[in-house]
Tab-separated table of C-alpha atoms and ligand atoms in Angstrom:
chain	number	residue	atom	x	y	z
A	1	MET	CA	0.206	-0.439	-0.140
A	2	LYS	CA	1.658	3.466	-0.885
A	3	LYS	CA	2.555	5.547	2.094
A	4	HIS	CA	0.002	8.602	2.749
A	5	ASP	CA	1.635	12.176	3.701
A	6	HIS	CA	-1.176	14.498	5.177
A	7	ILE	CA	-0.556	17.930	6.190
A	8	VAL	CA	-2.247	19.477	8.385
A	9	LYS	CA	-4.222	22.497	6.285
A	10	THR	CA	-6.173	23.937	8.844
A	11	VAL	CA	-7.067	24.092	12.517
A	12	GLU	CA	-10.429	25.616	13.975
A	13	PRO	CA	-9.132	27.986	17.033
A	14	GLY	CA	-10.290	26.367	20.167
A	15	SER	CA	-11.115	22.387	18.593
A	16	ILE	CA	-8.901	20.371	20.855
A	17	ALA	CA	-6.324	19.778	18.218
A	18	ASP	CA	-6.367	23.921	18.651
A	19	GLU	CA	-5.244	23.267	22.605
A	20	LEU	CA	-2.545	20.044	21.952
A	21	GLY	CA	-0.875	22.351	19.924
A	22	ILE	CA	-1.122	21.573	16.419
A	23	GLU	CA	-0.337	23.310	13.352
A	24	PRO	CA	-0.536	23.947	10.089
A	25	GLY	CA	2.581	21.737	8.118
A	26	ASP	CA	2.490	19.071	10.922
A	27	LYS	CA	1.878	15.906	9.699
A	28	LEU	CA	-0.245	13.385	10.887
A	29	LEU	CA	0.981	10.465	10.436
A	30	SER	CA	-0.880	8.094	12.356
A	31	ILE	CA	-4.444	7.655	14.181
A	32	ASP	CA	-4.526	4.427	17.034
A	33	GLY	CA	-1.332	2.619	15.249
A	34	HIS	CA	-3.176	2.950	11.855
A	35	GLU	CA	-2.158	4.526	8.941
A	36	ILE	CA	-4.771	5.877	7.338
A	37	GLU	CA	-5.502	6.310	3.833
A	38	ASP	CA	-7.475	9.163	3.432
A	39	ILE	CA	-11.102	10.804	5.065
A	40	PHE	CA	-12.967	8.015	5.159
A	41	ASP	CA	-10.016	5.961	7.398
A	42	TYR	CA	-10.338	9.666	9.177
A	43	GLN	CA	-13.609	9.600	10.048
A	44	TYR	CA	-13.447	6.763	11.269
A	45	TYR	CA	-10.851	6.021	13.725
A	46	VAL	CA	-11.676	9.738	15.040
A	47	GLU	CA	-14.957	8.690	15.727
A	48	ASP	CA	-13.757	6.913	18.913
A	49	GLU	CA	-13.439	8.369	22.155
A	50	GLU	CA	-10.070	7.794	23.147
A	51	ILE	CA	-7.469	8.238	20.470
A	52	LEU	CA	-3.864	8.185	20.030
A	53	LEU	CA	-2.620	10.599	17.326
A	54	LEU	CA	1.113	10.575	16.266
A	55	ILE	CA	2.161	14.147	14.824
A	56	GLU	CA	5.310	14.553	12.643
A	57	LYS	CA	5.583	18.442	13.356
A	58	PRO	CA	7.883	20.708	10.492
A	59	ASP	CA	11.348	20.118	12.400
A	60	GLY	CA	11.451	15.715	12.405
A	61	GLU	CA	10.314	15.619	15.950
A	62	GLU	CA	7.241	13.269	16.377
A	63	TRP	CA	4.450	13.919	19.255
A	64	GLU	CA	2.321	10.997	20.901
A	65	LEU	CA	-0.899	13.014	21.735
A	66	GLU	CA	-3.711	10.861	24.618
A	67	ILE	CA	-7.046	12.393	23.680
A	68	GLU	CA	-10.316	11.673	25.113
A	69	LYS	CA	-13.526	13.467	23.385
A	70	ASP	CA	-17.212	12.870	23.264
A	71	PRO	CA	-17.629	10.556	20.190
A	72	ASP	CA	-19.070	12.647	17.371
A	73	GLU	CA	-16.588	15.179	18.650
A	74	GLN	CA	-14.297	16.802	15.621
A	75	LEU	CA	-10.762	17.345	16.522
A	76	GLY	CA	-11.024	19.985	13.928
A	77	ILE	CA	-8.049	19.878	11.605
A	78	GLY	CA	-7.735	20.114	8.307
A	79	PHE	CA	-6.615	18.904	5.476
A	80	GLY	CA	-5.701	20.252	2.399
A	81	GLN	CA	-7.606	18.093	-0.127
A	82	GLY	CA	-11.541	16.468	0.570
A	83	LEU	CA	-10.739	13.053	-0.225
A	84	MET	CA	-6.808	13.678	1.917
A	85	ASP	CA	-5.554	11.330	-0.784
A	86	GLU	CA	-5.616	12.239	-5.080
A	87	TYR	CA	-8.237	11.174	-7.201
A	88	HIS	CA	-8.425	7.605	-8.922
A	89	SER	CA	-8.712	8.199	-12.645
A	90	CYS	CA	-10.418	5.981	-14.752
A	91	ARG	CA	-7.415	2.578	-16.733
A	92	ASN	CA	-10.970	2.165	-19.088
A	93	LYS	CA	-11.249	3.904	-22.901
A	94	CYS	CA	-14.512	3.012	-23.412
A	95	ILE	CA	-16.208	3.615	-26.994
A	96	PHE	CA	-18.265	5.788	-25.632
A	97	CYS	CA	-16.361	7.985	-23.620
A	98	PHE	CA	-17.501	11.820	-22.908
A	99	ILE	CA	-14.381	13.348	-22.295
A	100	ASP	CA	-12.999	11.762	-25.767
A	101	GLN	CA	-15.745	13.811	-27.443
A	102	MET	CA	-14.696	17.253	-25.851
A	103	PRO	CA	-12.499	19.900	-28.276
A	104	GLN	CA	-10.120	20.939	-26.943
A	105	GLY	CA	-8.997	24.080	-25.290
A	106	MET	CA	-11.270	23.401	-22.986
A	107	ARG	CA	-11.434	24.401	-18.704
A	108	ASP	CA	-8.177	21.072	-17.296
A	109	THR	CA	-10.362	19.949	-14.570
A	110	LEU	CA	-13.236	18.999	-17.198
A	111	TYR	CA	-10.436	16.397	-19.011
A	112	PHE	CA	-10.379	14.255	-15.740
A	113	LYS	CA	-11.322	11.115	-16.150
A	114	ASP	CA	-12.471	9.879	-12.382
A	115	ASP	CA	-13.147	6.782	-11.295
A	116	ASP	CA	-13.649	6.728	-7.781
A	117	SER	CA	-15.918	5.204	-5.522
A	118	ARG	CA	-15.536	7.185	-2.853
A	119	LEU	CA	-16.492	9.983	-5.360
A	120	SER	CA	-20.107	7.937	-6.034
A	121	PHE	CA	-20.057	7.926	-2.391
A	122	LEU	CA	-19.386	11.840	-1.827
A	123	GLN	CA	-21.018	13.188	-5.208
A	124	GLY	CA	-22.347	10.503	-6.940
A	125	ASN	CA	-20.126	9.498	-9.055
A	126	TYR	CA	-20.926	6.366	-11.453
A	127	ILE	CA	-17.584	3.921	-10.952
A	128	THR	CA	-17.119	0.973	-13.575
A	129	LEU	CA	-14.810	-1.595	-10.498
A	130	THR	CA	-12.346	-1.669	-13.451
A	131	ASN	CA	-9.554	-0.224	-11.121
A	132	MET	CA	-10.697	-0.776	-7.733
A	133	SER	CA	-8.430	-3.664	-5.634
A	134	ASP	CA	-9.921	-6.083	-3.316
A	135	HIS	CA	-8.705	-4.195	-0.307
A	136	ASP	CA	-11.031	-1.044	-2.428
A	137	VAL	CA	-14.494	-2.823	-1.560
A	138	GLU	CA	-13.537	-4.598	1.313
A	139	ARG	CA	-13.608	-0.777	2.533
A	140	ILE	CA	-16.640	-0.168	0.656
A	141	VAL	CA	-18.131	-2.496	2.651
A	142	LYS	CA	-16.576	-2.116	5.964
A	143	TYR	CA	-17.266	1.875	5.913
A	144	ARG	CA	-20.626	1.181	4.290
A	145	LEU	CA	-20.120	4.421	1.431
A	146	GLU	CA	-23.438	3.391	0.348
A	147	PRO	CA	-24.545	3.746	-1.949
A	148	ILE	CA	-22.552	2.905	-4.363
A	149	ASN	CA	-23.449	4.024	-8.300
A	150	ILE	CA	-22.162	1.544	-10.768
A	151	SER	CA	-21.534	2.426	-14.336
A	152	PHE	CA	-22.387	-1.405	-16.023
A	153	GLN	CA	-23.173	-0.946	-19.727
A	154	THR	CA	-23.951	-4.938	-19.982
A	155	THR	CA	-23.311	-7.984	-17.741
A	156	ASN	CA	-21.844	-9.942	-20.378
A	157	PRO	CA	-18.442	-10.045	-19.207
A	158	GLU	CA	-16.965	-10.316	-23.084
A	159	LEU	CA	-19.298	-7.539	-24.910
A	160	ARG	CA	-18.130	-5.216	-20.886
A	161	CYS	CA	-14.053	-5.263	-22.187
A	162	ARG	CA	-14.976	-4.280	-24.954
A	163	MET	CA	-16.947	-1.261	-24.773
A	164	LEU	CA	-14.444	-0.278	-21.874
A	165	HIS	CA	-11.608	-1.419	-23.843
A	166	ASN	CA	-10.326	-3.450	-20.697
A	167	ARG	CA	-9.569	-5.911	-20.566
A	168	PHE	CA	-10.561	-6.372	-16.567
A	169	ALA	CA	-14.164	-5.059	-17.011
A	170	GLY	CA	-15.594	-8.431	-17.155
A	171	ASP	CA	-14.753	-9.581	-14.123
A	172	ALA	CA	-15.029	-6.693	-12.343
A	173	LEU	CA	-18.498	-7.919	-12.587
A	174	LYS	CA	-17.885	-9.795	-9.759
A	175	LYS	CA	-17.437	-7.395	-7.003
A	176	VAL	CA	-20.877	-6.637	-7.292
A	177	ASP	CA	-21.250	-9.657	-5.893
A	178	ILE	CA	-19.133	-8.901	-2.093
A	179	LEU	CA	-20.795	-5.857	-2.508
A	180	TYR	CA	-23.877	-7.291	-2.709
A	181	GLN	CA	-23.161	-9.738	-0.154
A	182	GLY	CA	-21.495	-7.492	2.323
A	183	GLY	CA	-25.401	-5.696	1.791
A	184	ILE	CA	-24.324	-2.004	0.491
A	185	GLU	CA	-27.067	-0.053	-1.912
A	186	MET	CA	-25.740	0.940	-4.957
A	187	ASN	CA	-27.768	2.053	-7.992
A	188	GLY	CA	-27.189	1.794	-11.748
A	189	GLN	CA	-26.181	3.077	-15.045
A	190	ILE	CA	-26.234	1.430	-18.802
A	191	VAL	CA	-25.040	3.742	-21.441
A	192	LEU	CA	-27.596	1.881	-24.774
A	193	CYS	CA	-24.811	1.870	-27.693
A	194	LYS	CA	-26.614	1.694	-30.811
A	195	GLY	CA	-25.587	-2.302	-32.273
A	196	VAL	CA	-23.850	-2.595	-29.339
A	197	ASN	CA	-25.300	-3.756	-25.350
A	198	ASP	CA	-28.795	-2.685	-26.981
A	199	GLY	CA	-31.144	-5.413	-28.320
A	200	GLU	CA	-30.999	-8.778	-26.670
A	201	GLU	CA	-27.767	-8.252	-25.064
A	202	LEU	CA	-29.886	-5.373	-22.967
A	203	GLU	CA	-32.977	-7.733	-22.055
A	204	ARG	CA	-29.848	-9.813	-20.571
A	205	THR	CA	-28.513	-7.037	-18.750
A	206	ILE	CA	-31.830	-5.891	-17.186
A	207	ARG	CA	-32.534	-9.565	-16.535
A	208	ASP	CA	-28.745	-10.127	-14.630
A	209	LEU	CA	-28.766	-7.153	-12.817
A	210	THR	CA	-32.329	-7.862	-11.265
A	211	ARG	CA	-30.579	-10.914	-9.109
A	212	TYR	CA	-29.489	-8.118	-7.028
A	213	LEU	CA	-32.568	-6.314	-6.334
A	214	PRO	CA	-33.370	-5.058	-3.640
A	215	LEU	CA	-30.125	-3.744	-2.752
A	216	LEU	CA	-29.616	-2.811	-6.804
A	217	LYS	CA	-32.186	0.055	-6.417
A	218	SER	CA	-32.856	1.615	-9.487
A	219	VAL	CA	-30.670	1.356	-12.670
A	220	SER	CA	-31.266	3.616	-15.592
A	221	VAL	CA	-30.557	3.288	-19.783
A	222	VAL	CA	-29.372	6.865	-21.144
A	223	PRO	CA	-28.576	7.258	-24.641
A	224	VAL	CA	-25.157	7.646	-25.620
A	225	GLY	CA	-24.243	11.119	-25.709
A	226	LEU	CA	-22.739	12.045	-29.087
A	227	THR	CA	-20.514	15.008	-29.656
A	228	LYS	CA	-19.337	15.565	-33.282
A	229	TYR	CA	-15.616	15.331	-32.105
A	230	ARG	CA	-15.703	11.673	-32.893
A	231	GLU	CA	-13.273	11.703	-35.576
A	232	GLY	CA	-10.511	8.650	-35.335
A	233	LEU	CA	-12.945	6.763	-32.353
A	234	TYR	CA	-15.519	3.441	-32.495
A	235	PRO	CA	-18.226	4.190	-34.661
A	236	LEU	CA	-21.790	5.481	-32.470
A	237	GLU	CA	-24.782	6.468	-34.454
A	238	PRO	CA	-27.566	7.933	-33.126
A	239	PHE	CA	-30.854	6.471	-31.866
A	240	THR	CA	-33.883	6.789	-34.930
A	241	LYS	CA	-37.349	7.517	-33.609
A	242	GLU	CA	-38.153	3.699	-33.754
A	243	GLU	CA	-35.592	2.676	-32.397
A	244	ALA	CA	-35.155	4.504	-29.453
A	245	GLN	CA	-40.006	3.474	-29.027
A	246	LYS	CA	-38.160	-0.147	-28.725
A	247	VAL	CA	-36.021	0.552	-25.970
A	248	LEU	CA	-38.571	2.235	-24.206
A	249	SER	CA	-40.564	-0.731	-24.706
A	250	VAL	CA	-38.435	-2.994	-23.476
A	251	ILE	CA	-37.472	-1.011	-20.410
A	252	HIS	CA	-41.587	-0.943	-19.854
A	253	GLY	CA	-42.025	-4.042	-20.555
A	254	TRP	CA	-39.129	-4.606	-17.084
A	255	GLN	CA	-40.400	-2.027	-14.819
A	256	GLU	CA	-44.108	-3.806	-15.303
A	257	LYS	CA	-42.446	-7.432	-14.417
A	258	ILE	CA	-40.368	-6.028	-12.082
A	259	TYR	CA	-43.437	-3.971	-10.236
A	260	GLU	CA	-44.790	-7.119	-9.742
A	261	GLU	CA	-42.400	-9.077	-7.377
A	262	TYR	CA	-41.026	-6.372	-5.775
A	263	GLY	CA	-42.986	-3.006	-5.737
A	264	LEU	CA	-40.350	-0.901	-7.589
A	265	HIS	CA	-39.592	0.159	-11.105
A	266	PHE	CA	-35.598	-0.485	-11.207
A	267	ILE	CA	-35.304	0.271	-14.874
A	268	HIS	CA	-35.851	4.025	-15.920
A	269	ALA	CA	-35.323	5.346	-19.385
A	270	GLY	CA	-33.258	8.777	-18.995
A	271	ASP	CA	-35.460	11.582	-19.906
A	272	GLU	CA	-34.128	12.248	-23.423
A	273	TRP	CA	-35.367	8.585	-24.899
A	274	TYR	CA	-39.206	10.040	-24.512
A	275	LEU	CA	-37.947	13.253	-26.811
A	276	LEU	CA	-36.530	10.685	-29.829
A	277	ALA	CA	-39.077	8.789	-29.138
A	278	GLU	CA	-41.405	12.134	-28.635
A	279	GLU	CA	-43.805	9.931	-26.253
A	280	ASP	CA	-45.034	11.143	-23.542
A	281	LEU	CA	-43.597	10.998	-20.039
A	282	PRO	CA	-44.377	8.800	-17.638
A	283	GLU	CA	-45.692	9.637	-14.344
A	284	GLU	CA	-44.596	10.163	-11.238
A	285	GLU	CA	-44.917	6.903	-9.663
A	286	ARG	CA	-43.048	5.641	-12.223
A	287	TYR	CA	-39.760	6.798	-11.132
A	288	ASP	CA	-39.978	4.858	-7.360
A	289	GLY	CA	-38.627	8.409	-5.595
A	290	TYR	CA	-36.405	9.840	-8.085
A	291	LEU	CA	-33.518	7.637	-7.639
A	292	GLN	CA	-31.568	9.171	-10.546
A	293	LEU	CA	-32.254	12.335	-10.912
A	294	GLU	CA	-28.432	13.755	-10.926
A	295	ASN	CA	-28.660	11.318	-14.119
A	296	GLY	CA	-30.578	13.566	-15.602
A	297	VAL	CA	-33.384	10.438	-15.134
A	298	GLY	CA	-36.885	12.200	-13.677
A	299	MET	CA	-36.127	15.165	-14.048
A	300	LEU	CA	-38.814	16.905	-16.483
A	301	ARG	CA	-40.964	14.835	-14.589
A	302	LEU	CA	-40.371	16.723	-11.238
A	303	LEU	CA	-40.248	19.608	-12.882
A	304	ILE	CA	-43.955	19.509	-14.749
A	305	ASN	CA	-45.181	17.866	-11.300
A	306	GLU	CA	-43.198	21.240	-8.812
A	307	PHE	CA	-45.048	23.620	-10.978
A	308	GLU	CA	-48.531	22.177	-11.532
A	309	GLU	CA	-48.773	21.953	-7.594
A	310	ALA	CA	-47.212	25.681	-7.672
A	311	PHE	CA	-49.030	26.938	-9.527
A	312	ALA	CA	-52.445	25.615	-8.672
A	313	ALA	CA	-52.058	27.579	-5.449
A	314	LEU	CA	-50.939	30.961	-7.369
A	315	PRO	CA	-53.452	33.923	-6.460
A	316	ALA	CA	-54.688	35.006	-9.661
A	317	GLY	CA	-54.548	38.728	-10.559
A	318	ASP	CA	-52.260	41.260	-8.743
A	319	ILE	CA	-49.134	39.652	-8.141
A	320	CYS	CA	-46.390	41.987	-6.609
A	321	GLY	CA	-48.198	44.916	-7.087
A	322	THR	CA	-48.497	45.414	-10.870
A	323	THR	CA	-51.621	44.551	-12.290
A	324	GLU	CA	-53.356	44.173	-15.175
A	325	ALA	CA	-55.010	47.806	-14.644
A	326	ALA	CA	-52.307	49.447	-14.370
A	327	GLY	CA	-51.427	48.573	-17.878
A	328	ALA	CA	-47.457	47.570	-16.396
A	329	ARG	CA	-46.843	44.703	-18.662
A	330	ARG	CA	-43.652	41.896	-18.475
A	331	GLU	CA	-41.651	40.905	-20.925
A	332	LEU	CA	-38.662	38.330	-20.221
A	333	SER	CA	-37.398	35.365	-21.458
A	334	ILE	CA	-36.279	31.912	-21.317
A	335	ALA	CA	-33.352	29.804	-22.201
A	336	THR	CA	-32.935	26.182	-22.448
A	337	GLY	CA	-31.683	23.035	-24.683
A	338	ARG	CA	-34.233	21.281	-27.376
A	339	LEU	CA	-35.525	18.385	-24.231
A	340	ALA	CA	-36.262	20.776	-22.546
A	341	TYR	CA	-38.493	22.571	-24.815
A	342	PRO	CA	-41.404	21.691	-25.605
A	343	TYR	CA	-42.034	21.837	-21.332
A	344	LEU	CA	-41.098	25.185	-21.040
A	345	LYS	CA	-43.232	26.470	-23.711
A	346	ARG	CA	-45.999	25.288	-22.301
A	347	ILE	CA	-45.021	26.611	-18.928
A	348	ALA	CA	-44.981	29.564	-20.101
A	349	GLU	CA	-47.715	29.367	-21.941
A	350	GLN	CA	-49.709	28.703	-18.666
A	351	MET	CA	-48.157	31.580	-16.556
A	352	GLU	CA	-49.143	33.508	-19.577
A	353	GLU	CA	-52.755	32.874	-19.392
A	354	LYS	CA	-53.230	33.381	-15.541
A	355	TYR	CA	-51.311	36.356	-15.910
A	356	PRO	CA	-51.697	38.094	-18.944
A	357	PHE	CA	-49.837	41.301	-18.059
A	358	LEU	CA	-47.053	38.716	-19.064
A	359	THR	CA	-44.763	37.576	-22.052
A	360	VAL	CA	-42.693	35.214	-21.626
A	361	HIS	CA	-39.733	33.570	-24.484
A	362	VAL	CA	-39.258	30.407	-24.932
A	363	HIS	CA	-35.760	29.854	-26.740
A	364	SER	CA	-34.677	27.010	-27.930
A	365	ILE	CA	-30.458	26.267	-28.181
A	366	ARG	CA	-29.293	24.900	-30.757
A	367	ASN	CA	-26.378	22.983	-29.063
A	368	ASP	CA	-22.875	24.161	-32.179
A	369	PHE	CA	-20.310	24.085	-29.267
A	370	PHE	CA	-20.858	20.262	-28.684
A	371	GLY	CA	-23.333	19.269	-32.195
A	372	GLU	CA	-27.171	19.639	-32.095
A	373	ARG	CA	-27.562	15.971	-31.366
A	374	ILE	CA	-26.219	17.248	-27.343
A	375	THR	CA	-30.137	18.100	-26.194
A	376	VAL	CA	-29.113	19.189	-22.561
A	377	SER	CA	-29.537	22.748	-21.360
A	378	GLY	CA	-26.107	21.552	-18.408
A	379	LEU	CA	-24.712	21.505	-21.960
A	380	ILE	CA	-24.755	24.344	-23.416
A	381	THR	CA	-22.176	26.873	-23.381
A	382	GLY	CA	-22.258	30.789	-23.188
A	383	GLN	CA	-21.132	31.231	-27.251
A	384	ASP	CA	-24.090	29.395	-28.114
A	385	LEU	CA	-26.308	31.293	-26.003
A	386	THR	CA	-24.686	34.601	-27.218
A	387	ALA	CA	-25.200	34.160	-30.984
A	388	GLN	CA	-28.413	32.511	-31.258
A	389	LEU	CA	-30.038	34.458	-28.609
A	390	LYS	CA	-28.412	38.223	-30.141
A	391	GLY	CA	-32.019	39.902	-31.645
A	392	LYS	CA	-33.905	37.810	-30.264
A	393	GLU	CA	-37.079	38.953	-28.551
A	394	LEU	CA	-35.605	38.982	-24.439
A	395	GLY	CA	-37.826	41.667	-22.285
A	396	SER	CA	-36.500	42.012	-19.553
A	397	ARG	CA	-35.078	39.743	-18.371
A	398	LEU	CA	-32.996	36.166	-18.947
A	399	LEU	CA	-33.698	33.040	-17.392
A	400	ILE	CA	-31.469	30.812	-17.656
A	401	PRO	CA	-31.142	27.562	-15.474
A	402	CYS	CA	-28.496	26.603	-12.605
A	403	ASN	CA	-27.584	23.332	-14.752
A	404	MET	CA	-25.877	26.038	-17.111
A	405	LEU	CA	-23.212	26.861	-15.068
A	406	LYS	CA	-20.303	25.290	-12.693
A	407	THR	CA	-21.721	25.221	-9.718
A	408	ASP	CA	-21.457	27.673	-7.495
A	409	GLU	CA	-19.685	29.987	-10.437
A	410	ASP	CA	-21.155	31.875	-13.113
A	411	VAL	CA	-19.650	30.524	-15.291
A	412	PHE	CA	-20.186	27.871	-18.623
A	413	LEU	CA	-18.607	25.311	-19.565
A	414	ASP	CA	-16.630	27.186	-22.385
A	415	ASP	CA	-15.548	29.802	-19.698
A	416	TYR	CA	-17.741	32.027	-20.490
A	417	THR	CA	-19.105	33.919	-17.534
A	418	VAL	CA	-23.273	35.470	-17.176
A	419	LYS	CA	-21.758	38.750	-16.764
A	420	ASP	CA	-19.691	38.691	-20.283
A	421	VAL	CA	-23.176	37.023	-21.648
A	422	SER	CA	-25.341	39.984	-20.467
A	423	ASP	CA	-23.009	42.465	-21.628
A	424	ALA	CA	-23.339	40.610	-25.344
A	425	LEU	CA	-26.938	40.891	-25.307
A	426	GLN	CA	-27.638	43.925	-23.014
A	427	VAL	CA	-30.218	41.754	-20.128
A	428	PRO	CA	-29.650	40.925	-17.652
A	429	VAL	CA	-29.066	36.952	-16.372
A	430	ASP	CA	-31.047	35.460	-13.903
A	431	ILE	CA	-30.467	32.030	-12.828
A	432	VAL	CA	-32.462	29.501	-12.090
A	433	LYS	CA	-32.954	27.185	-9.771
A	434	SER	CA	-34.149	23.933	-10.372
A	435	SER	CA	-37.329	23.227	-8.813
A	436	GLY	CA	-40.913	24.714	-10.375
A	437	GLN	CA	-41.278	27.102	-7.895
A	438	ASN	CA	-37.897	28.721	-7.923
A	439	LEU	CA	-38.830	28.890	-11.740
A	440	ILE	CA	-42.275	30.557	-11.037
A	441	ASP	CA	-41.325	33.664	-8.407
A	442	ALA	CA	-38.117	33.639	-11.050
A	443	ILE	CA	-40.512	34.408	-14.024
A	444	LEU	CA	-43.088	36.590	-11.935
A	445	GLY	CA	-40.077	38.810	-10.526
A	446	CYS	CA	-40.807	38.394	-7.811
B	501	SF4	S1	-15.091	4.975	-17.220
B	501	SF4	FE1	-14.565	5.313	-19.705
B	501	SF4	S2	-17.419	7.151	-20.042
B	501	SF4	FE2	-15.510	7.084	-17.882
B	501	SF4	S3	-13.939	8.727	-18.173
B	501	SF4	FE3	-12.858	6.558	-17.682
B	501	SF4	S4	-12.703	6.462	-20.137
B	501	SF4	FE4	-14.294	7.616	-19.899
């Protein structure tokens, strides 16, 4: 096992660490004689009421500190990296990898191919299990790092090796058995590639995965994202409307079967399938409590239902002091991707009907940056917004969903800022959080 250096970065004033004289720059060597691999080891061992901390000072002197504390009391030490370890990167070369299909010149972090079970637990990332040792799997069970989100793609071992371009990818599936036997909850994902893991292979995969119910709580099927940068990559084709309809009928068939036995729908179709197939979204109950929202599964259904609920409770007439009688009009615009456009258009029309002083223009933004097959709003760039909205009716405000931006920052994927877009279009830009109520508030400008 590699040696881990954990340098103290911060010490909370008044904390146990502060009182004991631990300072930034000190090195944590062990707790109770255990070398600390990462944040999970650290949290596990500091939970005890009595602990023995071994610290190395910058001059090489070692301090042994005996600590008595409440079980859940923290020591007040901060380490530079959130995980207290490097992020594990993937060892695959998947035929469908989105990162391989990105243009050059984007910010470095976007090209990092993580495949780390700790990020799966902390942030919901999906992992392939191909770079995990038995020790890593044991730690998941020991620390109960659940749920773990797994990118299956297929349960056919040979096919998985080919899809992930990794000769260990088939064998890696055996780790799912260990997680299952260890009682670890899981979610799964299948990126569907036409002519590769669809049809009979998809049936087989779903059938095989039902073995892990109910610990495997949900599995999503999403169509492979194809950008315009695929030169030299495995030739993948987009799904047609008829093919998307077939995929949906396979998924819906399994949902019925599994629901009868387990009371769970288990296998879920990503929202994009419904756009491709030109079919209505399923009702809320079919999403089993939206277990895969982060994966774009059920996002539109949730938005519509939240909107309908909040809309029904809205008083008609005077809103925020503006009435039709007063002659005050409010004109604004919403920008979104092709996927959400029809639903937002309907929402805008309902709002205009209830509040005749409102005019809401909804603009569907084509993804020229990645290619027009990419339809989600989360991958729309500042450049596309600016170029396509120039000269369009925007009213006094432009609303964009928060998923177009880097988390907690005003920056698009192409590093354009909200201010860049606002300046170029000469309109204030409002960022809307994801709920239906947020959308109503933003439209009304209350
Ligand atoms: S696991 Fe596959 S899809 Fe994920 S980053 Fe690695 S190569 Fe890309």
